[in-house]
Coordinates of C-alpha atoms in Angstrom, one line a residue:
M1 CA 0.0 0.1 0.0
T2 CA 1.2 3.5 -0.8
A3 CA 1.0 6.1 2.0
D4 CA -2.2 7.5 0.5
Q5 CA -3.7 4.1 0.4
L6 CA -2.8 3.6 3.9
R7 CA -4.4 6.7 5.1
L8 CA -7.5 6.0 3.0
H9 CA -8.0 2.5 4.3
A10 CA -6.6 3.0 7.8
P11 CA -10.1 2.7 9.4
Q12 CA -10.6 -0.7 7.6
L13 CA -7.0 -1.9 8.4
L14 CA -7.6 -1.1 12.0
D15 CA -10.9 -2.9 12.2
L16 CA -9.2 -6.0 10.6
Q17 CA -6.4 -5.7 13.2
H18 CA -8.7 -5.5 16.1
K19 CA -10.6 -8.6 14.8
A20 CA -7.5 -10.6 13.9
Y21 CA -5.9 -10.1 17.2
A22 CA -9.1 -10.5 19.1
V23 CA -9.1 -14.1 17.7
E24 CA -5.3 -14.5 19.0
A25 CA -6.3 -13.1 22.3
A26 CA -8.9 -15.6 22.7
R27 CA -6.7 -18.4 21.5
I28 CA -3.9 -17.6 24.2
G29 CA -6.2 -16.5 26.9
D30 CA -4.7 -12.9 27.2
D31 CA -5.9 -9.6 25.8
R32 CA -2.8 -7.7 26.4
I33 CA -1.6 -7.8 22.9
P34 CA -0.5 -4.3 21.8
P35 CA -2.2 -4.2 18.4
L36 CA -5.5 -5.2 19.9
H37 CA -5.5 -1.9 21.7
E38 CA -4.0 0.4 19.0
T39 CA -5.8 3.6 17.6
E40 CA -5.8 4.6 14.0
G41 CA -3.1 7.1 14.9
D42 CA -1.0 4.4 16.4
L43 CA -1.6 2.4 13.2
L44 CA -0.6 5.4 11.1
S45 CA 2.4 6.4 13.0
S46 CA 3.9 2.7 13.2
G47 CA 6.3 3.3 10.3
L48 CA 5.4 0.1 8.9
K49 CA 4.9 -0.8 5.2
W50 CA 1.8 -2.9 4.2
I51 CA 0.7 -5.4 1.7
A52 CA -3.1 -6.1 1.7
S53 CA -5.1 -8.8 0.1
W54 CA -8.4 -7.6 -1.1
D55 CA -11.9 -9.4 -1.8
G56 CA -13.8 -6.7 -3.7
G57 CA -13.4 -3.6 -1.6
L58 CA -12.8 -5.3 1.6
I59 CA -9.4 -6.2 3.2
S60 CA -9.3 -9.8 3.8
G61 CA -5.7 -10.0 5.1
A62 CA -2.6 -7.7 5.7
V63 CA 0.9 -7.9 6.7
G64 CA 2.8 -5.0 8.2
Y65 CA 6.6 -5.1 8.0
A66 CA 9.9 -3.2 8.1
V67 CA 13.0 -3.7 6.2
E68 CA 16.4 -2.8 7.6
H69 CA 19.9 -4.0 6.8
D70 CA 18.6 -6.9 4.6
I71 CA 16.3 -8.1 7.4
V72 CA 12.5 -8.1 7.1
D73 CA 10.7 -7.7 10.3
L74 CA 7.2 -9.2 9.8
D75 CA 5.6 -7.2 12.6
R76 CA 1.9 -8.1 12.0
L77 CA 0.2 -10.6 10.1
M78 CA -3.7 -10.0 10.2
I79 CA -6.1 -12.4 8.5
H80 CA -10.1 -11.6 8.8
P81 CA -11.6 -14.5 10.6
A82 CA -13.8 -15.2 7.6
Y83 CA -10.8 -16.0 5.6
H84 CA -8.9 -18.2 8.1
R85 CA -7.6 -21.6 6.7
R86 CA -7.5 -20.5 3.1
G87 CA -3.9 -20.1 2.6
L88 CA -4.0 -16.3 2.7
G89 CA -1.6 -15.8 5.7
R90 CA 0.9 -18.2 4.0
A91 CA 0.7 -16.3 0.7
L92 CA 1.2 -12.9 2.6
V93 CA 4.2 -14.3 4.5
I94 CA 5.9 -15.7 1.3
E95 CA 5.5 -12.3 -0.2
V96 CA 7.2 -10.5 2.5
M97 CA 10.1 -13.2 2.7
A98 CA 11.0 -12.3 -0.8
L99 CA 12.0 -8.7 0.1
A100 CA 15.1 -9.5 1.9
P101 CA 17.4 -12.4 2.6
R102 CA 16.4 -12.8 6.3
T103 CA 13.0 -12.5 7.9
V104 CA 12.1 -12.3 11.6
V105 CA 8.9 -12.7 13.3
A106 CA 7.5 -13.0 16.8
T107 CA 4.1 -14.4 17.9
A108 CA 2.4 -15.3 21.2
R109 CA 4.1 -18.7 22.4
E110 CA 0.7 -20.3 22.7
N111 CA -0.4 -19.2 19.4
L112 CA 0.1 -22.7 18.0
P113 CA -1.4 -21.9 14.4
A114 CA 0.9 -19.2 13.8
R115 CA 3.9 -21.0 15.1
S116 CA 3.1 -24.0 12.9
L117 CA 2.8 -21.6 9.8
Y118 CA 6.2 -20.2 10.3
E119 CA 7.8 -23.2 11.2
S120 CA 6.2 -24.9 8.0
L121 CA 7.9 -22.1 6.0
G122 CA 11.3 -22.7 7.4
F123 CA 11.4 -20.4 10.2
L124 CA 13.7 -21.5 13.2
H125 CA 12.7 -20.8 16.7
Q126 CA 15.2 -18.5 18.3
S127 CA 13.9 -17.7 21.8
D128 CA 10.9 -17.1 24.1
V129 CA 10.7 -13.8 25.8
E130 CA 8.4 -12.8 28.6
A131 CA 7.1 -9.4 27.1
T132 CA 4.9 -8.7 30.1
P133 CA 4.3 -11.0 33.2
G134 CA 2.7 -14.0 32.0
L135 CA 2.6 -13.0 28.3
W136 CA 5.3 -15.0 26.5
I137 CA 6.5 -14.2 22.8
S138 CA 8.3 -16.8 20.6
R139 CA 10.9 -15.1 18.1
Y140 CA 11.5 -16.8 14.9
S141 CA 14.0 -16.2 12.1
R142 CA 14.4 -17.5 8.5
T143 CA 17.3 -17.0 6.1
R144 CA 16.9 -17.6 2.5
A145 CA 19.2 -20.4 1.1

């Protein structure tokens, strides 16, 4: 998305973000996931670049990322609940992985579907970090062959 497209579609992207992270919060039993509580201003000031998947005029999925020193930091992967289990998340991650030789990502340790997705794409588990008391994050990395 261009900066203009991001501003135009920010309300819809924020709605998708809240829906997607509500599913993760329910899955892990913890609603302290920062993107779940962001505002439109937070989203716009995040500095992330975005790739979105569309179904007509609606965003069905999106990935927010940053690239620095040949490393893609896959910051957010958001799939609308109506589009789960259709390969959309996989397709978006593959598209982002093509942007640099190395890709890093973090997800809730208890988010087994996300962890399985990343592991199936060749990401290697690097570490687990307690982001806040009781909320554990698993960090992954993948280097292109």
